[in-house]
PDB file of C-alpha atoms in Angstrom:
ATOM      1  CA  ALA B   1     -34.892 -20.410   2.386  1.00 77.00           C
ATOM      2  CA  LEU B   2     -32.872 -19.004   5.035  1.00 83.00           C
ATOM      3  CA  GLY B   3     -30.575 -22.077   5.277  1.00 88.00           C
ATOM      4  CA  PHE B   4     -29.932 -22.206   1.428  1.00 89.00           C
ATOM      5  CA  ALA B   5     -28.924 -18.403   1.428  1.00 89.00           C
ATOM      6  CA  GLY B   6     -26.326 -19.198   4.552  1.00 89.00           C
ATOM      7  CA  ALA B   7     -25.384 -21.584   3.117  1.00 92.00           C
ATOM      8  CA  TRP B   8     -24.509 -20.364  -0.586  1.00 91.00           C
ATOM      9  CA  PHE B   9     -22.883 -17.876   0.897  1.00 90.00           C
ATOM     10  CA  ILE B  10     -20.563 -19.881   2.782  1.00 91.00           C
ATOM     11  CA  VAL B  11     -19.360 -22.180  -0.469  1.00 91.00           C
ATOM     12  CA  ALA B  12     -19.001 -19.472  -2.464  1.00 90.00           C
ATOM     13  CA  LEU B  13     -16.795 -17.802  -0.561  1.00 87.00           C
ATOM     14  CA  LEU B  14     -15.100 -20.678   0.513  1.00 86.00           C
ATOM     15  CA  PRO B  15     -12.536 -20.754  -2.918  1.00 82.00           C
ATOM     16  CA  VAL B  16     -11.037 -16.964  -1.720  1.00 78.00           C
ATOM     17  CA  SER B  17     -11.535 -17.631   2.125  1.00 78.00           C
ATOM     18  CA  GLY B  18      -7.428 -18.222   1.997  1.00 74.00           C
ATOM     19  CA  LEU B  19      -7.478 -21.984   3.539  1.00 75.00           C
ATOM     20  CA  LEU B  20      -6.480 -22.607   0.339  1.00 72.00           C
ATOM     21  CA  ALA B  21      -4.010 -20.963  -1.279  1.00 71.00           C
ATOM     22  CA  PHE B  22      -3.941 -18.379  -4.156  1.00 65.00           C
ATOM     23  CA  GLU B  23      -2.244 -15.675  -6.768  1.00 66.00           C
ATOM     24  CA  PHE B  24      -3.675 -12.389  -5.158  1.00 63.00           C
ATOM     25  CA  GLN B  25      -2.822 -13.485  -1.589  1.00 64.00           C
ATOM     26  CA  ASN B  26       0.808 -12.319  -2.417  1.00 64.00           C
ATOM     27  CA  TYR B  27      -0.548  -8.643  -2.918  1.00 60.00           C
ATOM     28  CA  SER B  28      -3.417  -9.512  -0.244  1.00 62.00           C
ATOM     29  CA  SER B  29      -5.670 -11.441   1.198  1.00 61.00           C
ATOM     30  CA  VAL B  30      -8.695  -9.585   1.655  1.00 63.00           C
ATOM     31  CA  ALA B  31     -10.304  -7.883  -2.106  1.00 69.00           C
ATOM     32  CA  ASP B  32     -14.074  -6.591  -2.370  1.00 73.00           C
ATOM     33  CA  ARG B  33     -14.655  -8.304  -5.430  1.00 73.00           C
ATOM     34  CA  TYR B  34     -14.896 -11.749  -3.633  1.00 78.00           C
ATOM     35  CA  LEU B  35     -17.686 -10.497  -1.712  1.00 83.00           C
ATOM     36  CA  SER B  36     -19.266 -10.657  -5.139  1.00 83.00           C
ATOM     37  CA  PHE B  37     -20.885 -14.126  -5.888  1.00 88.00           C
ATOM     38  CA  PRO B  38     -21.754 -15.166  -1.971  1.00 89.00           C
ATOM     39  CA  LEU B  39     -23.467 -11.997  -1.678  1.00 88.00           C
ATOM     40  CA  LEU B  40     -26.186 -13.621  -3.532  1.00 89.00           C
ATOM     41  CA  GLY B  41     -26.662 -16.089  -1.107  1.00 89.00           C
ATOM     42  CA  ILE B  42     -26.919 -13.009   1.063  1.00 87.00           C
ATOM     43  CA  ALA B  43     -30.178 -10.657  -0.624  1.00 86.00           C
ATOM     44  CA  VAL B  44     -31.648 -14.110  -1.905  1.00 86.00           C
ATOM     45  CA  GLY B  45     -31.940 -14.860   2.732  1.00 85.00           C
ATOM     46  CA  VAL B  46     -32.420 -10.637   2.906  1.00 81.00           C
ATOM     47  CA  ALA B  47     -35.503 -11.156   0.129  1.00 81.00           C
ATOM     48  CA  SER B  48     -36.753 -14.067   2.383  1.00 82.00           C
ATOM     49  CA  LEU B  49     -37.264 -11.760   5.054  1.00 79.00           C
ATOM     50  CA  LEU B  50     -38.867  -9.368   3.176  1.00 78.00           C
ATOM     51  CA  THR B  51     -41.831 -11.416   2.657  1.00 79.00           C
ATOM     52  CA  ARG B  52     -42.333 -12.150   5.898  1.00 78.00           C
ATOM     53  CA  ALA B  53     -42.359  -8.466   6.787  1.00 71.00           C
ATOM     54  CA  ARG B  54     -45.971  -7.285   7.479  1.00 73.00           C
ATOM     55  CA  SER B  55     -45.839  -4.683  10.141  1.00 76.00           C
ATOM     56  CA  ARG B  56     -44.823  -0.762   9.546  1.00 78.00           C
ATOM     57  CA  SER B  57     -41.676  -0.768  11.374  1.00 77.00           C
ATOM     58  CA  GLY B  58     -40.100  -3.889   9.396  1.00 74.00           C
ATOM     59  CA  TRP B  59     -40.479  -2.251   5.967  1.00 78.00           C
ATOM     60  CA  GLY B  60     -39.338   0.829   8.183  1.00 82.00           C
ATOM     61  CA  LEU B  61     -36.051  -1.257   8.807  1.00 79.00           C
ATOM     62  CA  VAL B  62     -35.767  -2.315   5.972  1.00 77.00           C
ATOM     63  CA  TYR B  63     -36.046   1.347   4.014  1.00 83.00           C
ATOM     64  CA  LEU B  64     -32.847   2.477   6.925  1.00 88.00           C
ATOM     65  CA  VAL B  65     -31.092  -0.205   6.575  1.00 82.00           C
ATOM     66  CA  ILE B  66     -31.367   0.514   2.431  1.00 84.00           C
ATOM     67  CA  CYS B  67     -30.101   3.838   3.170  1.00 91.00           C
ATOM     68  CA  VAL B  68     -27.191   3.443   4.938  1.00 92.00           C
ATOM     69  CA  PHE B  69     -25.855   0.914   2.380  1.00 85.00           C
ATOM     70  CA  ALA B  70     -27.116   2.638  -0.740  1.00 90.00           C
ATOM     71  CA  GLY B  71     -24.773   6.138   1.368  1.00 91.00           C
ATOM     72  CA  THR B  72     -22.040   3.544   2.627  1.00 87.00           C
ATOM     73  CA  THR B  73     -21.737   2.558  -1.576  1.00 85.00           C
ATOM     74  CA  PHE B  74     -21.809   6.184  -2.589  1.00 89.00           C
ATOM     75  CA  ASP B  75     -19.358   7.492  -0.374  1.00 84.00           C
ATOM     76  CA  TYR B  76     -17.193   3.604  -1.232  1.00 82.00           C
ATOM     77  CA  ALA B  77     -17.943   4.721  -5.327  1.00 86.00           C
ATOM     78  CA  LEU B  78     -16.080   8.215  -4.093  1.00 87.00           C
ATOM     79  CA  ALA B  79     -13.093   6.720  -3.899  1.00 85.00           C
ATOM     80  CA  TRP B  80     -13.327   4.873  -7.398  1.00 83.00           C
ATOM     81  CA  ARG B  81     -12.922   8.303  -9.093  1.00 86.00           C
ATOM     82  CA  SER B  82      -9.121   8.090  -9.999  1.00 87.00           C
ATOM     83  CA  THR B  83      -6.239   6.641  -9.683  1.00 85.00           C
ATOM     84  CA  ASP B  84      -4.496   8.874  -7.147  1.00 87.00           C
ATOM     85  CA  GLN B  85      -8.314   9.340  -4.748  1.00 89.00           C
ATOM     86  CA  LEU B  86      -7.794   5.237  -4.740  1.00 88.00           C
ATOM     87  CA  ALA B  87      -4.975   4.377  -3.497  1.00 89.00           C
ATOM     88  CA  GLN B  88      -5.662   7.349  -0.937  1.00 90.00           C
ATOM     89  CA  TYR B  89      -8.328   5.567   0.142  1.00 89.00           C
ATOM     90  CA  VAL B  90      -6.765   2.096  -0.035  1.00 88.00           C
ATOM     91  CA  ILE B  91      -3.020   3.167   1.994  1.00 91.00           C
ATOM     92  CA  ALA B  92      -5.598   4.955   4.679  1.00 91.00           C
ATOM     93  CA  ARG B  93      -7.317   1.705   5.130  1.00 88.00           C
ATOM     94  CA  GLU B  94      -4.248  -0.419   4.852  1.00 89.00           C
ATOM     95  CA  PRO B  95      -1.057   1.005   5.579  1.00 91.00           C
ATOM     96  CA  GLN B  96       0.481  -2.071   4.300  1.00 91.00           C
ATOM     97  CA  SER B  97      -0.232  -2.163   1.267  1.00 90.00           C
ATOM     98  CA  PHE B  98       3.257  -2.523  -0.551  1.00 92.00           C
ATOM     99  CA  LEU B  99       0.768  -3.022  -3.778  1.00 90.00           C
ATOM    100  CA  PHE B 100      -1.203   0.330  -3.811  1.00 92.00           C
ATOM    101  CA  ARG B 101       2.165   2.571  -2.621  1.00 94.00           C
ATOM    102  CA  GLN B 102       3.992   1.371  -5.448  1.00 95.00           C
ATOM    103  CA  MET B 103       0.608   2.377  -7.954  1.00 93.00           C
ATOM    104  CA  ALA B 104       0.639   5.602  -6.454  1.00 94.00           C
ATOM    105  CA  ALA B 105       4.384   5.522  -6.842  1.00 96.00           C
ATOM    106  CA  SER B 106       4.137   5.074 -10.527  1.00 95.00           C
ATOM    107  CA  ARG B 107       0.945   8.071 -10.395  1.00 94.00           C
ATOM    108  CA  ALA B 108       3.848   9.976  -9.396  1.00 95.00           C
ATOM    109  CA  LEU B 109       6.452   9.279 -11.752  1.00 95.00           C
ATOM    110  CA  ASP B 110       4.438   9.943 -14.546  1.00 94.00           C
ATOM    111  CA  THR B 111       3.418  13.406 -13.235  1.00 94.00           C
ATOM    112  CA  GLY B 112       7.045  13.942 -12.677  1.00 96.00           C
ATOM    113  CA  GLU B 113       6.586  13.979  -8.728  1.00 96.00           C
ATOM    114  CA  ALA B 114       9.991  12.317  -8.521  1.00 97.00           C
ATOM    115  CA  ALA B 115      10.685  12.421  -5.259  1.00 97.00           C
ATOM    116  CA  ARG B 116       7.388  11.320  -3.738  1.00 97.00           C
ATOM    117  CA  ALA B 117       7.675   8.850  -6.465  1.00 97.00           C
ATOM    118  CA  LEU B 118      10.634   7.820  -4.773  1.00 97.00           C
ATOM    119  CA  GLU B 119       8.805   8.177  -0.940  1.00 97.00           C
ATOM    120  CA  LEU B 120       6.408   5.721  -2.032  1.00 97.00           C
ATOM    121  CA  SER B 121       8.370   3.529  -3.354  1.00 97.00           C
ATOM    122  CA  LEU B 122      10.744   3.487  -0.112  1.00 97.00           C
ATOM    123  CA  GLN B 123       7.597   2.664   1.801  1.00 96.00           C
ATOM    124  CA  ALA B 124       6.959   0.458  -0.449  1.00 96.00           C
ATOM    125  CA  LEU B 125      10.213  -1.089  -0.434  1.00 95.00           C
ATOM    126  CA  LYS B 126      10.208  -1.187   3.735  1.00 96.00           C
ATOM    127  CA  ILE B 127       6.665  -3.270   3.771  1.00 95.00           C
ATOM    128  CA  ARG B 128       7.909  -5.613   0.992  1.00 93.00           C
ATOM    129  CA  PRO B 129      12.027  -5.551   0.099  1.00 93.00           C
ATOM    130  CA  THR B 130      12.112  -8.326  -2.323  1.00 89.00           C
ATOM    131  CA  TYR B 131       8.876  -6.178  -4.604  1.00 90.00           C
ATOM    132  CA  MET B 132      10.530  -5.892  -7.871  1.00 91.00           C
ATOM    133  CA  ALA B 133       8.237  -3.006  -8.786  1.00 92.00           C
ATOM    134  CA  SER B 134       9.518  -1.191  -6.353  1.00 94.00           C
ATOM    135  CA  GLN B 135      13.112  -1.080  -6.771  1.00 95.00           C
ATOM    136  CA  LEU B 136      12.536  -0.415 -10.042  1.00 95.00           C
ATOM    137  CA  GLY B 137      10.292   2.684  -8.455  1.00 96.00           C
ATOM    138  CA  VAL B 138      12.975   3.626  -6.548  1.00 97.00           C
ATOM    139  CA  GLY B 139      16.062   3.649  -9.723  1.00 97.00           C
ATOM    140  CA  MET B 140      13.373   5.425 -11.544  1.00 96.00           C
ATOM    141  CA  ALA B 141      12.958   8.304  -9.333  1.00 97.00           C
ATOM    142  CA  LEU B 142      16.494   8.652  -7.458  1.00 97.00           C
ATOM    143  CA  ASN B 143      17.377   8.311 -12.065  1.00 96.00           C
ATOM    144  CA  ARG B 144      14.745  11.535 -12.100  1.00 97.00           C
ATOM    145  CA  LEU B 145      16.296  12.779 -10.059  1.00 97.00           C
ATOM    146  CA  GLY B 146      19.838  13.080 -10.966  1.00 97.00           C
ATOM    147  CA  ARG B 147      20.864  10.193  -8.695  1.00 97.00           C
ATOM    148  CA  PHE B 148      22.062   8.404 -11.414  1.00 96.00           C
ATOM    149  CA  ALA B 149      24.628   5.981  -8.590  1.00 95.00           C
ATOM    150  CA  ASP B 150      22.106   5.490  -6.061  1.00 96.00           C
ATOM    151  CA  ALA B 151      19.132   4.972  -9.256  1.00 96.00           C
ATOM    152  CA  GLN B 152      22.483   1.925 -10.613  1.00 95.00           C
ATOM    153  CA  ARG B 153      22.102   0.491  -6.819  1.00 93.00           C
ATOM    154  CA  PHE B 154      18.712  -0.351  -7.074  1.00 93.00           C
ATOM    155  CA  LEU B 155      18.145  -1.288 -11.451  1.00 94.00           C
ATOM    156  CA  ALA B 156      21.622  -2.966 -11.663  1.00 92.00           C
ATOM    157  CA  PRO B 157      20.270  -6.219  -9.732  1.00 89.00           C
ATOM    158  CA  ILE B 158      17.300  -5.549 -11.762  1.00 89.00           C
ATOM    159  CA  VAL B 159      18.787  -5.528 -15.598  1.00 87.00           C
ATOM    160  CA  GLN B 160      21.167  -8.864 -14.167  1.00 85.00           C
ATOM    161  CA  ALA B 161      18.069 -10.537 -13.105  1.00 82.00           C
ATOM    162  CA  ALA B 162      16.491 -10.143 -16.641  1.00 78.00           C
ATOM    163  CA  ASP B 163      19.368 -10.678 -18.823  1.00 72.00           C
ATOM    164  CA  GLN B 164      20.066 -14.247 -16.378  1.00 73.00           C
ATOM    165  CA  SER B 165      15.673 -15.079 -17.327  1.00 67.00           C
ATOM    166  CA  PHE B 166      16.816 -14.632 -21.254  1.00 62.00           C
ATOM    167  CA  VAL B 167      19.381 -17.159 -21.281  1.00 54.00           C
TER     168      VAL B 167
END
């Protein structure tokens, strides 16, 4: 059963391992959801080991591991309480995440924090200069701040690109 568990984990993880390119890699090469299916193999392996555990110390270790995992899961779930908290959580752990910086910028723009939106969109652009959503975010934030000439520099190429895509 342990061999099956390990093989399941590896084979199920292969399609998202990065050996072959896939769509989401444009944003990130890691995502916790990639482990959901492969972890079924680990669960089978753990269950196999548990059927062999006969001593109190073995079961004590099992309970300790379960408590640690439960605590980690609870802590991780707190990051998902709101879009703002999730963005802060990801940015703190993945400083090069242009996607979550832009997500936080969009949220700041929605809540009327144009200066914060500008700061976050500029950070996202510094990480990924070609990311059009960040260019748009900078332009919209500048517009809200009344800096219309600066906004036009960012928005004009986006409008031009949109016009050309409809031709």
